[in-house]
Coordinates of C-alpha atoms in Angstrom, one line a residue:
M1 CA 7.0 22.2 -42.6
K2 CA 3.8 20.3 -42.0
R3 CA 5.4 17.1 -41.4
I4 CA 8.1 18.3 -38.9
L5 CA 4.9 19.6 -36.7
A6 CA 3.2 16.3 -36.8
S7 CA 6.1 14.2 -35.7
A8 CA 6.6 16.9 -32.8
A9 CA 3.0 16.7 -32.0
V10 CA 3.5 12.9 -31.9
G11 CA 6.4 12.7 -29.8
L12 CA 4.9 15.4 -27.2
F13 CA 1.9 13.0 -26.8
A14 CA 3.7 9.9 -26.9
F15 CA 6.0 11.8 -23.7
A16 CA 2.6 12.9 -22.0
G17 CA 1.5 9.0 -22.4
S18 CA 4.4 7.4 -20.6
A19 CA 4.7 10.0 -18.0
A20 CA 0.8 9.4 -17.1
A21 CA 1.4 5.7 -17.3
A22 CA 4.5 6.1 -14.6
T23 CA 2.3 8.1 -12.0
P24 CA 0.4 6.0 -9.7
A25 CA -3.2 5.9 -9.5
H26 CA -3.2 6.9 -5.8
A27 CA -1.1 8.5 -3.3
D28 CA 0.4 5.8 -0.9
V29 CA 2.0 6.6 2.4
L30 CA 5.4 5.4 3.8
C31 CA 5.6 4.8 7.2
M32 CA 7.2 2.4 9.4
T33 CA 6.2 -0.7 11.9
R34 CA 6.7 0.0 15.3
E35 CA 6.7 -3.4 16.5
N36 CA 5.8 -7.0 15.4
A37 CA 3.0 -6.5 12.9
P38 CA 0.9 -9.5 12.1
F39 CA 0.2 -9.6 8.4
Y40 CA -3.4 -10.9 6.8
A41 CA -4.7 -11.6 3.8
S42 CA -7.9 -10.0 4.5
I43 CA -10.4 -8.4 7.2
D44 CA -13.6 -8.5 8.2
G45 CA -15.8 -6.9 11.0
Y46 CA -13.9 -8.9 13.8
G47 CA -10.3 -8.0 12.4
G48 CA -7.4 -9.7 10.4
T49 CA -8.3 -12.9 8.5
G50 CA -5.9 -15.3 6.9
Y51 CA -2.7 -14.7 8.9
L52 CA 0.5 -14.7 6.4
F53 CA 3.5 -13.7 8.5
T54 CA 4.3 -11.1 11.0
L55 CA 6.5 -7.9 9.9
S56 CA 9.3 -7.4 11.9
P57 CA 9.9 -3.8 14.0
N58 CA 11.2 -0.7 12.3
R59 CA 10.5 -1.6 8.7
G60 CA 8.9 0.3 5.9
F61 CA 5.5 -0.4 5.6
R62 CA 3.7 1.3 2.6
A63 CA 0.0 1.6 2.9
D64 CA -1.8 2.4 0.1
G65 CA -4.9 4.5 1.4
A66 CA -7.5 1.9 2.4
G67 CA -8.6 1.6 5.8
Y68 CA -11.1 -0.3 7.8
N69 CA -12.3 0.0 11.3
D70 CA -13.3 -3.5 13.0
V71 CA -16.2 -4.1 15.6
Y72 CA -13.9 -3.4 18.5
G73 CA -12.7 0.2 17.3
R74 CA -9.4 -0.8 16.1
N75 CA -8.4 0.4 12.9
W76 CA -7.0 -1.6 9.6
L77 CA -4.5 -0.4 7.1
R78 CA -4.0 -2.3 3.8
G79 CA -0.5 -2.1 2.2
H80 CA 2.6 -3.8 1.7
G81 CA 6.2 -4.3 4.3
A82 CA 9.5 -4.2 2.7
E83 CA 10.3 -7.5 3.7
H84 CA 7.6 -9.0 1.2
P85 CA 7.0 -6.3 -1.1
N86 CA 4.8 -8.4 -3.7
R87 CA 2.0 -9.0 -1.1
T88 CA -0.9 -6.8 -0.4
G89 CA -2.3 -7.6 3.3
W90 CA -3.4 -5.7 6.2
V91 CA -2.4 -4.6 9.6
L92 CA -3.5 -2.9 12.7
H93 CA -3.1 1.0 12.4
S94 CA -1.5 0.9 16.0
H95 CA 1.4 -1.3 14.9
T96 CA 2.8 1.3 12.4
T97 CA 3.9 5.0 12.2
C98 CA 1.1 5.7 9.5

């Protein structure tokens, strides 16, 4: 009986561990691009730096929760677009529906 209970406990912990591993560490926000959205590798106090490409309008954009305001009062969001899901970068908040 002890052996059966021990096996059940190990199975339960393994399931709980795999469920926790599948859960994202933070809540992403899924939104859309409103217009052509220049996509930058990074940002500084004056805006985007390291231009990569432009995201097309009416496509998905997943913001990861990070934001930044530059000296001009513009808000920038970090995330990735549906066209390039493996590349994280920055876009102007005003170019998205987030």
